[in-house]
PDB file of C-alpha atoms in Angstrom:
ATOM      1  CA  UNK A   1     102.324  21.737-128.391  1.00 61.00           C
ATOM      2  CA  UNK A   2     100.881  21.595-124.790  1.00 69.00           C
ATOM      3  CA  UNK A   3     103.866  22.816-123.100  1.00 68.00           C
ATOM      4  CA  UNK A   4     104.202  25.720-126.054  1.00 68.00           C
ATOM      5  CA  UNK A   5     100.607  26.535-125.367  1.00 68.00           C
ATOM      6  CA  UNK A   6     100.614  26.799-121.529  1.00 77.00           C
ATOM      7  CA  UNK A   7     103.656  28.944-121.704  1.00 75.00           C
ATOM      8  CA  UNK A   8     101.629  31.494-123.973  1.00 70.00           C
ATOM      9  CA  UNK A   9      99.179  31.319-121.470  1.00 67.00           C
ATOM     10  CA  UNK A  10     101.792  31.945-118.762  1.00 71.00           C
ATOM     11  CA  UNK A  11     101.023  28.585-116.624  1.00 77.00           C
ATOM     12  CA  UNK A  12     103.922  27.888-114.087  1.00 79.00           C
ATOM     13  CA  UNK A  13     105.636  24.902-114.741  1.00 81.00           C
ATOM     14  CA  UNK A  14     104.333  24.430-118.436  1.00 84.00           C
ATOM     15  CA  UNK A  15     106.744  21.543-119.786  1.00 88.00           C
ATOM     16  CA  UNK A  16     105.964  19.381-116.554  1.00 88.00           C
ATOM     17  CA  UNK A  17     102.433  20.162-116.710  1.00 88.00           C
ATOM     18  CA  UNK A  18     101.702  19.211-120.484  1.00 88.00           C
ATOM     19  CA  UNK A  19     104.176  16.010-119.764  1.00 88.00           C
ATOM     20  CA  UNK A  20     101.601  15.059-117.051  1.00 90.00           C
ATOM     21  CA  UNK A  21      98.358  15.605-118.734  1.00 92.00           C
ATOM     22  CA  UNK A  22     100.017  13.571-122.012  1.00 89.00           C
ATOM     23  CA  UNK A  23     101.148  10.682-119.870  1.00 90.00           C
ATOM     24  CA  UNK A  24      97.347  10.386-118.340  1.00 88.00           C
ATOM     25  CA  UNK A  25      95.770  10.605-121.707  1.00 91.00           C
ATOM     26  CA  UNK A  26      98.288   7.677-122.876  1.00 90.00           C
ATOM     27  CA  UNK A  27      97.966   5.931-119.394  1.00 89.00           C
ATOM     28  CA  UNK A  28     101.815   5.755-119.215  1.00 88.00           C
ATOM     29  CA  UNK A  29     104.748   7.240-117.080  1.00 86.00           C
ATOM     30  CA  UNK A  30     106.793  10.438-118.314  1.00 85.00           C
ATOM     31  CA  UNK A  31     109.685   8.384-119.187  1.00 85.00           C
ATOM     32  CA  UNK A  32     107.552   7.060-121.535  1.00 84.00           C
ATOM     33  CA  UNK A  33     107.086  10.611-123.591  1.00 84.00           C
ATOM     34  CA  UNK A  34     110.700  10.607-123.908  1.00 85.00           C
ATOM     35  CA  UNK A  35     111.373   7.327-125.216  1.00 87.00           C
ATOM     36  CA  UNK A  36     108.392   7.277-127.705  1.00 83.00           C
ATOM     37  CA  UNK A  37     108.261  11.123-128.558  1.00 78.00           C
ATOM     38  CA  UNK A  38     107.385  10.177-132.309  1.00 80.00           C
ATOM     39  CA  UNK A  39     104.298   8.529-131.135  1.00 84.00           C
ATOM     40  CA  UNK A  40     101.383  10.302-133.069  1.00 86.00           C
ATOM     41  CA  UNK A  41      97.923  10.610-130.936  1.00 86.00           C
ATOM     42  CA  UNK A  42      94.988   8.958-132.071  1.00 88.00           C
ATOM     43  CA  UNK A  43      91.932  10.892-132.645  1.00 90.00           C
ATOM     44  CA  UNK A  44      90.147   9.992-129.271  1.00 92.00           C
ATOM     45  CA  UNK A  45      93.556  10.819-127.338  1.00 86.00           C
ATOM     46  CA  UNK A  46      94.096  14.257-128.897  1.00 89.00           C
ATOM     47  CA  UNK A  47      90.297  15.147-128.186  1.00 92.00           C
ATOM     48  CA  UNK A  48      90.753  14.078-124.452  1.00 91.00           C
ATOM     49  CA  UNK A  49      93.908  16.050-124.479  1.00 90.00           C
ATOM     50  CA  UNK A  50      92.572  19.138-125.555  1.00 92.00           C
ATOM     51  CA  UNK A  51      89.505  18.877-123.284  1.00 93.00           C
ATOM     52  CA  UNK A  52      92.678  18.646-120.185  1.00 92.00           C
ATOM     53  CA  UNK A  53      94.687  21.704-121.527  1.00 90.00           C
ATOM     54  CA  UNK A  54      91.729  23.795-121.554  1.00 92.00           C
ATOM     55  CA  UNK A  55      90.821  23.047-118.619  1.00 92.00           C
ATOM     56  CA  UNK A  56      94.318  23.730-117.180  1.00 91.00           C
ATOM     57  CA  UNK A  57      94.134  27.093-118.972  1.00 89.00           C
ATOM     58  CA  UNK A  58      90.650  27.881-116.990  1.00 90.00           C
ATOM     59  CA  UNK A  59      92.748  27.482-114.006  1.00 88.00           C
ATOM     60  CA  UNK A  60      92.369  23.873-112.657  1.00 92.00           C
ATOM     61  CA  UNK A  61      95.145  22.195-111.406  1.00 92.00           C
ATOM     62  CA  UNK A  62      96.598  19.086-112.836  1.00 94.00           C
ATOM     63  CA  UNK A  63      95.657  16.780-109.993  1.00 96.00           C
ATOM     64  CA  UNK A  64      91.877  18.025-110.143  1.00 94.00           C
ATOM     65  CA  UNK A  65      91.973  17.611-113.998  1.00 95.00           C
ATOM     66  CA  UNK A  66      93.148  13.881-113.903  1.00 95.00           C
ATOM     67  CA  UNK A  67      91.514  13.251-110.857  1.00 96.00           C
ATOM     68  CA  UNK A  68      94.555  11.974-108.506  1.00 96.00           C
ATOM     69  CA  UNK A  69      97.285  12.884-106.507  1.00 97.00           C
ATOM     70  CA  UNK A  70     100.184  11.294-104.886  1.00 96.00           C
ATOM     71  CA  UNK A  71     100.408  12.141-101.190  1.00 98.00           C
ATOM     72  CA  UNK A  72     103.155  10.231 -98.380  1.00 99.00           C
ATOM     73  CA  UNK A  73     104.099   7.973-101.823  1.00 98.00           C
ATOM     74  CA  UNK A  74     100.374   7.099-102.292  1.00 98.00           C
ATOM     75  CA  UNK A  75      97.642   7.458-104.236  1.00 97.00           C
ATOM     76  CA  UNK A  76      94.690   9.112-103.558  1.00 99.00           C
ATOM     77  CA  UNK A  77      91.445   9.946-105.465  1.00 98.00           C
ATOM     78  CA  UNK A  78      90.674  13.688-105.504  1.00 98.00           C
ATOM     79  CA  UNK A  79      87.779  15.629-106.907  1.00 95.00           C
ATOM     80  CA  UNK A  80      86.404  19.249-106.951  1.00 93.00           C
ATOM     81  CA  UNK A  81      84.791  18.530-103.661  1.00 96.00           C
ATOM     82  CA  UNK A  82      88.068  18.360-101.862  1.00 97.00           C
ATOM     83  CA  UNK A  83      91.395  20.203-101.288  1.00 97.00           C
ATOM     84  CA  UNK A  84      94.041  18.782-103.453  1.00 97.00           C
ATOM     85  CA  UNK A  85      96.763  17.280-101.158  1.00 98.00           C
ATOM     86  CA  UNK A  86      99.993  19.364-100.942  1.00 96.00           C
ATOM     87  CA  UNK A  87     103.594  18.154 -99.861  1.00 96.00           C
ATOM     88  CA  UNK A  88     103.616  20.665 -97.352  1.00 97.00           C
ATOM     89  CA  UNK A  89     101.066  18.841 -95.594  1.00 98.00           C
ATOM     90  CA  UNK A  90     103.266  15.682 -95.634  1.00 99.00           C
ATOM     91  CA  UNK A  91     105.266  17.545 -92.656  1.00 99.00           C
ATOM     92  CA  UNK A  92     101.967  17.096 -90.662  1.00 99.00           C
ATOM     93  CA  UNK A  93     101.748  13.444 -91.026  1.00 99.00           C
ATOM     94  CA  UNK A  94     105.669  13.032 -90.570  1.00 98.00           C
ATOM     95  CA  UNK A  95     105.362  15.054 -87.428  1.00 99.00           C
ATOM     96  CA  UNK A  96     102.825  12.430 -85.827  1.00 99.00           C
ATOM     97  CA  UNK A  97     104.773   9.331 -87.204  1.00 98.00           C
ATOM     98  CA  UNK A  98     107.966  10.598 -85.603  1.00 98.00           C
ATOM     99  CA  UNK A  99     106.251  11.340 -82.335  1.00 97.00           C
ATOM    100  CA  UNK A 100     104.413   8.321 -82.021  1.00 97.00           C
ATOM    101  CA  UNK A 101     105.329   4.772 -82.072  1.00 92.00           C
ATOM    102  CA  UNK A 102     103.775   1.511 -83.671  1.00 92.00           C
ATOM    103  CA  UNK A 103     101.698   0.693 -80.247  1.00 96.00           C
ATOM    104  CA  UNK A 104      98.073   0.663 -81.045  1.00 98.00           C
ATOM    105  CA  UNK A 105      96.445   4.221 -80.838  1.00 99.00           C
ATOM    106  CA  UNK A 106      93.309   5.869 -81.461  1.00 99.00           C
ATOM    107  CA  UNK A 107      93.202   8.950 -84.149  1.00 99.00           C
ATOM    108  CA  UNK A 108      90.901  11.645 -85.024  1.00 99.00           C
ATOM    109  CA  UNK A 109      91.302  13.804 -88.125  1.00 99.00           C
ATOM    110  CA  UNK A 110      88.841  16.943 -88.179  1.00 99.00           C
ATOM    111  CA  UNK A 111      88.507  18.414 -91.905  1.00 98.00           C
ATOM    112  CA  UNK A 112      89.206  15.200 -93.473  1.00 99.00           C
ATOM    113  CA  UNK A 113      88.941  16.312 -96.776  1.00 98.00           C
ATOM    114  CA  UNK A 114      90.189  13.364 -99.134  1.00 99.00           C
ATOM    115  CA  UNK A 115      91.323  11.571 -95.933  1.00 99.00           C
ATOM    116  CA  UNK A 116      94.912  12.085 -97.092  1.00 99.00           C
ATOM    117  CA  UNK A 117      96.296  12.520 -93.741  1.00 99.00           C
ATOM    118  CA  UNK A 118      94.501  10.178 -91.450  1.00 99.00           C
ATOM    119  CA  UNK A 119      94.515   7.319 -94.202  1.00 99.00           C
ATOM    120  CA  UNK A 120      98.385   8.018 -94.513  1.00 99.00           C
ATOM    121  CA  UNK A 121      99.061   7.455 -91.011  1.00 99.00           C
ATOM    122  CA  UNK A 122      96.756   4.322 -90.611  1.00 99.00           C
ATOM    123  CA  UNK A 123      98.658   2.843 -93.814  1.00 99.00           C
ATOM    124  CA  UNK A 124     102.262   3.147 -92.075  1.00 98.00           C
ATOM    125  CA  UNK A 125     100.839   2.158 -88.779  1.00 99.00           C
ATOM    126  CA  UNK A 126      98.903  -0.686 -89.060  1.00 98.00           C
ATOM    127  CA  UNK A 127      97.980  -1.254 -85.385  1.00 98.00           C
ATOM    128  CA  UNK A 128      96.142   2.261 -85.490  1.00 99.00           C
ATOM    129  CA  UNK A 129      92.434   3.013 -86.075  1.00 99.00           C
ATOM    130  CA  UNK A 130      90.337   6.152 -86.025  1.00 99.00           C
ATOM    131  CA  UNK A 131      88.052   8.418 -87.231  1.00 99.00           C
ATOM    132  CA  UNK A 132      87.721  10.749 -90.191  1.00 99.00           C
ATOM    133  CA  UNK A 133      85.152  13.698 -89.979  1.00 99.00           C
ATOM    134  CA  UNK A 134      84.407  16.494 -92.277  1.00 98.00           C
ATOM    135  CA  UNK A 135      81.423  18.589 -92.778  1.00 98.00           C
ATOM    136  CA  UNK A 136      81.143  17.792 -96.669  1.00 98.00           C
ATOM    137  CA  UNK A 137      79.244  14.679 -97.422  1.00 98.00           C
ATOM    138  CA  UNK A 138      80.784  14.843-101.282  1.00 98.00           C
ATOM    139  CA  UNK A 139      84.140  14.943 -99.290  1.00 98.00           C
ATOM    140  CA  UNK A 140      83.436  12.297 -97.025  1.00 99.00           C
ATOM    141  CA  UNK A 141      82.247   9.961-100.128  1.00 99.00           C
ATOM    142  CA  UNK A 142      86.064  10.802-101.543  1.00 99.00           C
ATOM    143  CA  UNK A 143      87.633   9.442 -98.155  1.00 99.00           C
ATOM    144  CA  UNK A 144      85.844   6.392 -98.123  1.00 99.00           C
ATOM    145  CA  UNK A 145      86.707   5.653-101.852  1.00 99.00           C
ATOM    146  CA  UNK A 146      90.382   6.281-100.596  1.00 99.00           C
ATOM    147  CA  UNK A 147      90.064   4.085 -97.659  1.00 99.00           C
ATOM    148  CA  UNK A 148      89.101   1.378 -99.646  1.00 99.00           C
ATOM    149  CA  UNK A 149      91.934   1.673-102.125  1.00 98.00           C
ATOM    150  CA  UNK A 150      94.334   1.682 -99.395  1.00 98.00           C
ATOM    151  CA  UNK A 151      92.897  -1.187 -97.673  1.00 98.00           C
ATOM    152  CA  UNK A 152      92.104   0.563 -94.521  1.00 99.00           C
ATOM    153  CA  UNK A 153      88.281   0.839 -94.328  1.00 99.00           C
ATOM    154  CA  UNK A 154      88.266  -1.912 -91.544  1.00 98.00           C
ATOM    155  CA  UNK A 155      90.496   0.490 -89.091  1.00 99.00           C
ATOM    156  CA  UNK A 156      88.526   3.707 -89.819  1.00 99.00           C
ATOM    157  CA  UNK A 157      85.435   5.301 -89.600  1.00 99.00           C
ATOM    158  CA  UNK A 158      84.435   8.281 -91.447  1.00 99.00           C
ATOM    159  CA  UNK A 159      81.597  10.729 -90.272  1.00 98.00           C
ATOM    160  CA  UNK A 160      79.966  13.625 -91.023  1.00 98.00           C
ATOM    161  CA  UNK A 161      80.562  16.260 -88.033  1.00 98.00           C
ATOM    162  CA  UNK A 162      80.938  19.927 -87.789  1.00 97.00           C
ATOM    163  CA  UNK A 163      84.559  19.761 -85.431  1.00 97.00           C
ATOM    164  CA  UNK A 164      83.274  17.290 -82.355  1.00 97.00           C
ATOM    165  CA  UNK A 165      79.693  17.505 -82.527  1.00 97.00           C
ATOM    166  CA  UNK A 166      79.187  13.770 -83.521  1.00 97.00           C
ATOM    167  CA  UNK A 167      81.747  12.486 -81.457  1.00 97.00           C
ATOM    168  CA  UNK A 168      79.788  12.624 -77.924  1.00 93.00           C
ATOM    169  CA  UNK A 169      82.404  11.202 -75.342  1.00 93.00           C
ATOM    170  CA  UNK A 170      84.650   9.393 -77.369  1.00 97.00           C
ATOM    171  CA  UNK A 171      88.245   9.896 -76.786  1.00 98.00           C
ATOM    172  CA  UNK A 172      91.820   9.868 -78.764  1.00 99.00           C
ATOM    173  CA  UNK A 173      95.335   9.143 -78.511  1.00 99.00           C
ATOM    174  CA  UNK A 174      95.784  11.682 -81.339  1.00 99.00           C
ATOM    175  CA  UNK A 175      94.419  14.381 -82.796  1.00 99.00           C
ATOM    176  CA  UNK A 176      95.432  16.123 -86.266  1.00 99.00           C
ATOM    177  CA  UNK A 177      93.974  18.696 -88.526  1.00 99.00           C
ATOM    178  CA  UNK A 178      94.724  20.670 -91.640  1.00 99.00           C
ATOM    179  CA  UNK A 179      91.631  23.244 -91.115  1.00 98.00           C
ATOM    180  CA  UNK A 180      90.810  26.400 -93.585  1.00 98.00           C
ATOM    181  CA  UNK A 181      93.357  29.042 -92.387  1.00 98.00           C
ATOM    182  CA  UNK A 182      93.488  31.501 -95.366  1.00 98.00           C
ATOM    183  CA  UNK A 183      92.156  34.972 -94.252  1.00 97.00           C
ATOM    184  CA  UNK A 184      89.142  35.932 -96.158  1.00 97.00           C
ATOM    185  CA  UNK A 185      90.528  38.885 -97.387  1.00 96.00           C
ATOM    186  CA  UNK A 186      93.554  37.147 -99.353  1.00 96.00           C
ATOM    187  CA  UNK A 187      91.230  34.487-101.315  1.00 96.00           C
ATOM    188  CA  UNK A 188      90.884  37.024-104.258  1.00 94.00           C
ATOM    189  CA  UNK A 189      94.881  36.845-104.522  1.00 94.00           C
ATOM    190  CA  UNK A 190      95.637  33.199-104.762  1.00 93.00           C
ATOM    191  CA  UNK A 191      96.135  31.390-107.618  1.00 91.00           C
ATOM    192  CA  UNK A 192      93.175  30.463-109.851  1.00 90.00           C
ATOM    193  CA  UNK A 193      94.026  26.648-109.398  1.00 90.00           C
ATOM    194  CA  UNK A 194      93.566  27.052-105.523  1.00 94.00           C
ATOM    195  CA  UNK A 195      90.481  29.394-105.996  1.00 93.00           C
ATOM    196  CA  UNK A 196      89.130  26.460-107.901  1.00 93.00           C
ATOM    197  CA  UNK A 197      89.193  24.289-105.136  1.00 95.00           C
ATOM    198  CA  UNK A 198      86.525  23.907-102.079  1.00 95.00           C
ATOM    199  CA  UNK A 199      85.983  27.580-100.562  1.00 95.00           C
ATOM    200  CA  UNK A 200      84.880  25.867 -97.284  1.00 94.00           C
ATOM    201  CA  UNK A 201      88.387  24.577 -97.243  1.00 96.00           C
ATOM    202  CA  UNK A 202      90.453  27.561 -97.608  1.00 96.00           C
ATOM    203  CA  UNK A 203      88.375  30.246 -95.714  1.00 96.00           C
ATOM    204  CA  UNK A 204      89.430  31.007 -92.333  1.00 97.00           C
ATOM    205  CA  UNK A 205      87.657  33.824 -91.458  1.00 97.00           C
ATOM    206  CA  UNK A 206      88.818  37.393 -91.164  1.00 97.00           C
ATOM    207  CA  UNK A 207      92.136  36.658 -89.857  1.00 97.00           C
ATOM    208  CA  UNK A 208      92.794  32.839 -90.854  1.00 98.00           C
ATOM    209  CA  UNK A 209      92.248  31.460 -86.839  1.00 99.00           C
ATOM    210  CA  UNK A 210      88.588  30.990 -86.681  1.00 98.00           C
ATOM    211  CA  UNK A 211      88.663  27.300 -86.618  1.00 98.00           C
ATOM    212  CA  UNK A 212      91.541  27.370 -84.926  1.00 99.00           C
ATOM    213  CA  UNK A 213      89.732  29.297 -81.630  1.00 98.00           C
ATOM    214  CA  UNK A 214      86.537  26.882 -82.045  1.00 98.00           C
ATOM    215  CA  UNK A 215      88.608  23.771 -82.376  1.00 99.00           C
ATOM    216  CA  UNK A 216      91.493  24.076 -79.631  1.00 99.00           C
ATOM    217  CA  UNK A 217      89.827  24.420 -76.383  1.00 98.00           C
ATOM    218  CA  UNK A 218      87.061  21.872 -77.306  1.00 98.00           C
ATOM    219  CA  UNK A 219      89.679  19.281 -77.733  1.00 98.00           C
ATOM    220  CA  UNK A 220      90.194  18.788 -74.288  1.00 98.00           C
ATOM    221  CA  UNK A 221      87.675  16.463 -73.270  1.00 98.00           C
ATOM    222  CA  UNK A 222      88.083  13.902 -76.472  1.00 98.00           C
ATOM    223  CA  UNK A 223      91.969  13.738 -75.556  1.00 98.00           C
ATOM    224  CA  UNK A 224      93.495  10.912 -73.481  1.00 98.00           C
ATOM    225  CA  UNK A 225      96.302  11.874 -71.071  1.00 97.00           C
ATOM    226  CA  UNK A 226      99.736  12.351 -72.999  1.00 98.00           C
ATOM    227  CA  UNK A 227      97.407  12.643 -76.238  1.00 99.00           C
ATOM    228  CA  UNK A 228      99.442  14.389 -79.410  1.00 99.00           C
ATOM    229  CA  UNK A 229      97.688  17.158 -81.114  1.00 99.00           C
ATOM    230  CA  UNK A 230      98.841  18.839 -84.500  1.00 99.00           C
ATOM    231  CA  UNK A 231      97.489  20.918 -86.769  1.00 99.00           C
ATOM    232  CA  UNK A 232      98.648  22.492 -89.881  1.00 99.00           C
ATOM    233  CA  UNK A 233      98.989  26.295 -90.086  1.00 99.00           C
ATOM    234  CA  UNK A 234      99.945  29.026 -92.667  1.00 98.00           C
ATOM    235  CA  UNK A 235     103.334  30.488 -93.097  1.00 97.00           C
ATOM    236  CA  UNK A 236     102.799  33.115 -90.513  1.00 97.00           C
ATOM    237  CA  UNK A 237     100.152  31.745 -88.051  1.00 98.00           C
ATOM    238  CA  UNK A 238     102.800  29.899 -85.421  1.00 98.00           C
ATOM    239  CA  UNK A 239     103.090  32.637 -83.097  1.00 98.00           C
ATOM    240  CA  UNK A 240      99.170  33.091 -83.099  1.00 98.00           C
ATOM    241  CA  UNK A 241      97.875  29.233 -82.816  1.00 99.00           C
ATOM    242  CA  UNK A 242     100.880  28.775 -80.384  1.00 99.00           C
ATOM    243  CA  UNK A 243      99.538  31.556 -78.285  1.00 99.00           C
ATOM    244  CA  UNK A 244      95.667  29.666 -78.479  1.00 99.00           C
ATOM    245  CA  UNK A 245      97.211  26.575 -77.294  1.00 99.00           C
ATOM    246  CA  UNK A 246      98.893  28.119 -74.135  1.00 99.00           C
ATOM    247  CA  UNK A 247      95.280  29.698 -73.089  1.00 98.00           C
ATOM    248  CA  UNK A 248      94.116  26.270 -72.380  1.00 98.00           C
ATOM    249  CA  UNK A 249      95.613  25.057 -69.050  1.00 96.00           C
ATOM    250  CA  UNK A 250      95.507  21.259 -69.892  1.00 97.00           C
ATOM    251  CA  UNK A 251      97.943  21.314 -72.574  1.00 99.00           C
ATOM    252  CA  UNK A 252     101.475  21.535 -72.659  1.00 98.00           C
ATOM    253  CA  UNK A 253     104.077  23.844 -74.431  1.00 98.00           C
ATOM    254  CA  UNK A 254     103.434  24.032 -78.169  1.00 99.00           C
ATOM    255  CA  UNK A 255     106.308  23.696 -80.942  1.00 99.00           C
ATOM    256  CA  UNK A 256     106.237  24.971 -84.386  1.00 99.00           C
ATOM    257  CA  UNK A 257     107.800  22.561 -86.970  1.00 98.00           C
ATOM    258  CA  UNK A 258     108.565  24.106 -90.224  1.00 98.00           C
ATOM    259  CA  UNK A 259     108.104  22.442 -94.204  1.00 97.00           C
ATOM    260  CA  UNK A 260     111.128  21.616 -96.442  1.00 95.00           C
ATOM    261  CA  UNK A 261     110.760  25.195 -97.441  1.00 96.00           C
ATOM    262  CA  UNK A 262     111.544  26.000 -94.332  1.00 97.00           C
ATOM    263  CA  UNK A 263     108.034  27.629 -93.604  1.00 98.00           C
ATOM    264  CA  UNK A 264     106.398  27.343 -90.453  1.00 98.00           C
ATOM    265  CA  UNK A 265     103.610  24.604 -91.150  1.00 99.00           C
ATOM    266  CA  UNK A 266     102.793  22.807 -87.912  1.00 99.00           C
ATOM    267  CA  UNK A 267     102.035  23.159 -84.728  1.00 99.00           C
ATOM    268  CA  UNK A 268     102.174  20.365 -82.088  1.00 99.00           C
ATOM    269  CA  UNK A 269     101.656  19.934 -78.130  1.00 99.00           C
ATOM    270  CA  UNK A 270     100.345  17.422 -75.945  1.00 99.00           C
ATOM    271  CA  UNK A 271      97.722  16.838 -73.120  1.00 98.00           C
ATOM    272  CA  UNK A 272      98.930  16.798 -69.648  1.00 96.00           C
TER     273      UNK A 272
END
């Protein structure tokens, strides 16, 4: 039923979305649906599914509807107050893990949102500690919930801060960020499920580079010698963000890494 309805409304991946929503209603995995396809929905389950279907038609993603999303093979709570973690962002986490060993290091995540980036790093590197900051108090509440679920609350401080404003003279071995990088003029052309996410996590200024211009030079006093910096970028921003890094004498030559779709996704460099 749901799959056909989604097809009618031109929802991308109609069968997958329908399966995921039905599985959520029944609290089962997708395999269960195929082995119990004759099981009828109870009245309460059908009512809940209809609500989910309407939300999907209105342009909300499945993750936003069910309130959870897997990232780096870990479960994260998501709400309307945070950007839904994307598979492409796993490239950022993987870049850091590949370039940093398992010795104790201190991480800063700027614009943490749900906390997916830094909490994944702390999960896979039990010796690391860090700070997650964001300007959104509701987003920080979600990050704290995720930190507790992943049992890393004792190794991360979650604070409200506009970039480095609340960090005084603190220094770090790693700084990561997935800042807003969509040019303002392109927002209206985004898919509805993206436009329904927080605008503060999307709008990157006229050319999408506004936050990078503020953030990159401001990193210097907060970086220990040899520290790693890694930021997510839009698919066509590799050259522009690399140029901003080269303007700072304290940084090494930046490198661009592509995601699994062979699109530029991460710029990384070191403090020299």
